[in-house]
Short mmCIF file of C-alpha atoms in Angstrom, two decimals:
data_model
loop_
_atom_site.label_atom_id
_atom_site.label_comp_id
_atom_site.label_asym_id
_atom_site.label_seq_id
_atom_site.Cartn_x
_atom_site.Cartn_y
_atom_site.Cartn_z
CA UNK A 1032 10.67 10.04 6.04
CA UNK A 1033 9.20 12.56 3.63
CA UNK A 1034 6.94 12.17 0.61
CA UNK A 1035 9.93 12.45 -1.75
CA UNK A 1036 11.60 9.51 0.02
CA UNK A 1037 8.42 7.47 -0.38
CA UNK A 1038 8.24 8.42 -4.07
CA UNK A 1039 11.86 7.50 -4.72
CA UNK A 1040 11.41 4.13 -3.03
CA UNK A 1041 8.26 3.11 -4.92
CA UNK A 1042 9.58 4.38 -8.25
CA UNK A 1043 12.69 2.22 -8.15
CA UNK A 1044 10.81 -1.02 -7.41
CA UNK A 1045 9.98 -3.77 -9.89
CA UNK A 1046 6.31 -4.31 -9.11
CA UNK A 1047 4.91 -7.82 -9.66
CA UNK A 1048 1.41 -8.21 -11.08
CA UNK A 1049 -0.72 -10.43 -8.81
CA UNK A 1050 -1.88 -12.97 -11.41
CA UNK A 1051 -4.04 -14.87 -8.92
CA UNK A 1052 -6.22 -11.79 -8.42
CA UNK A 1053 -6.20 -10.54 -12.02
CA UNK A 1054 -9.96 -10.93 -12.53
CA UNK A 1055 -11.31 -9.89 -9.15
CA UNK A 1056 -8.76 -7.57 -7.51
CA UNK A 1057 -6.02 -6.53 -9.93
CA UNK A 1058 -3.01 -5.14 -8.14
CA UNK A 1059 0.77 -5.28 -7.92
CA UNK A 1060 3.08 -6.04 -5.04
CA UNK A 1061 6.68 -6.20 -3.89
CA UNK A 1062 8.23 -8.64 -1.42
CA UNK A 1063 10.63 -7.29 1.19
CA UNK A 1064 12.99 -10.29 0.95
CA UNK A 1065 13.41 -9.75 -2.81
CA UNK A 1066 14.60 -6.13 -2.46
CA UNK A 1067 18.20 -5.00 -2.47
CA UNK A 1068 19.86 -4.49 0.91
CA UNK A 1069 19.26 -0.74 1.02
CA UNK A 1070 15.57 -1.00 0.10
CA UNK A 1071 15.11 -3.91 2.49
CA UNK A 1072 16.25 -1.65 5.34
CA UNK A 1073 13.96 1.16 4.09
CA UNK A 1074 10.93 -1.13 3.83
CA UNK A 1075 9.79 -0.74 7.49
CA UNK A 1076 9.97 3.04 7.11
CA UNK A 1077 7.73 2.83 4.04
CA UNK A 1078 5.20 0.68 5.92
CA UNK A 1079 5.24 3.13 8.84
CA UNK A 1080 4.81 6.08 6.45
CA UNK A 1081 1.74 4.48 4.83
CA UNK A 1082 0.18 3.71 8.20
CA UNK A 1083 0.88 7.19 9.54
CA UNK A 1084 -0.26 9.24 6.54
CA UNK A 1085 -2.83 6.82 5.12
CA UNK A 1086 -6.54 6.50 5.79
CA UNK A 1087 -8.64 3.55 6.97
CA UNK A 1088 -10.91 2.09 4.30
CA UNK A 1089 -12.85 -1.10 3.76
CA UNK A 1090 -12.17 -3.30 0.76
CA UNK A 1091 -13.74 -6.76 0.38
CA UNK A 1092 -15.10 -6.44 3.91
CA UNK A 1093 -11.72 -5.84 5.54
CA UNK A 1094 -10.34 -2.58 6.86
CA UNK A 1095 -6.77 -1.63 6.03
CA UNK A 1096 -4.80 1.60 5.98
CA UNK A 1097 -4.40 2.95 2.44
CA UNK A 1098 -2.14 5.70 1.21
CA UNK A 1099 -2.87 7.47 -2.07
CA UNK A 1100 0.01 8.67 -4.21
CA UNK A 1101 0.02 9.62 -7.91
CA UNK A 1102 -2.77 7.38 -9.12
CA UNK A 1103 -2.22 4.40 -6.82
CA UNK A 1104 -3.42 3.17 -3.45
CA UNK A 1105 -0.67 1.54 -1.35
CA UNK A 1106 -1.37 -0.82 1.55
CA UNK A 1107 -0.15 -3.74 3.63
CA UNK A 1108 -2.21 -6.49 5.24
CA UNK A 1109 -1.98 -5.34 8.85
CA UNK A 1110 0.82 -7.41 10.35
CA UNK A 1111 3.16 -5.53 12.67
CA UNK A 1112 5.66 -3.31 10.88
CA UNK A 1113 8.45 -5.78 11.72
CA UNK A 1114 6.49 -8.77 10.34
CA UNK A 1115 5.18 -7.08 7.18
CA UNK A 1116 6.84 -8.48 4.05
CA UNK A 1117 4.38 -7.51 1.28
CA UNK A 1118 3.56 -4.04 -0.01
CA UNK A 1119 0.61 -3.82 -2.40
CA UNK A 1120 -0.55 -1.15 -4.81
CA UNK A 1121 -3.45 -0.77 -7.21
CA UNK A 1122 -4.64 1.78 -9.72
CA UNK A 1123 -7.13 3.97 -7.88
CA UNK A 1124 -9.46 4.10 -10.89
CA UNK A 1125 -10.22 0.39 -10.50
CA UNK A 1126 -11.55 0.59 -6.95
CA UNK A 1127 -14.01 2.40 -4.76
CA UNK A 1128 -12.62 2.76 -1.24
CA UNK A 1129 -15.14 3.40 1.54
CA UNK A 1130 -14.14 4.95 4.83
CA UNK A 1131 -15.64 5.85 8.17
CA UNK A 1132 -14.05 7.88 10.92
CA UNK A 1133 -13.84 11.18 12.75
CA UNK A 1134 -13.71 13.04 9.45
CA UNK A 1135 -16.98 11.49 8.29
CA UNK A 1136 -18.02 8.65 6.03
CA UNK A 1137 -18.00 8.17 2.31
CA UNK A 1138 -16.41 6.50 -0.66
CA UNK A 1139 -13.55 7.63 -2.82
#
């Protein structure tokens, strides 16, 4: 998968606003089971892409792998690729992501 494939996938989705987290962690998500057949089969590739090209960061005390693309952070909750059914995204301007690793430490 290439960046253009990732972009095409995320741009054709109907993102759902997470109302439950509107005040404390505004974000959007998609559910694998609600996608069309083609996108459902592409979903694991998207998850793998995020985990391969993303970076580890801590948000609300939990570390996840985040991928930045055109103003949004994308992430899943850490289940295996096969078991992952939710893909989240948030506007990067709303969050400070802190990271620690071989490349150093800091916040974005």
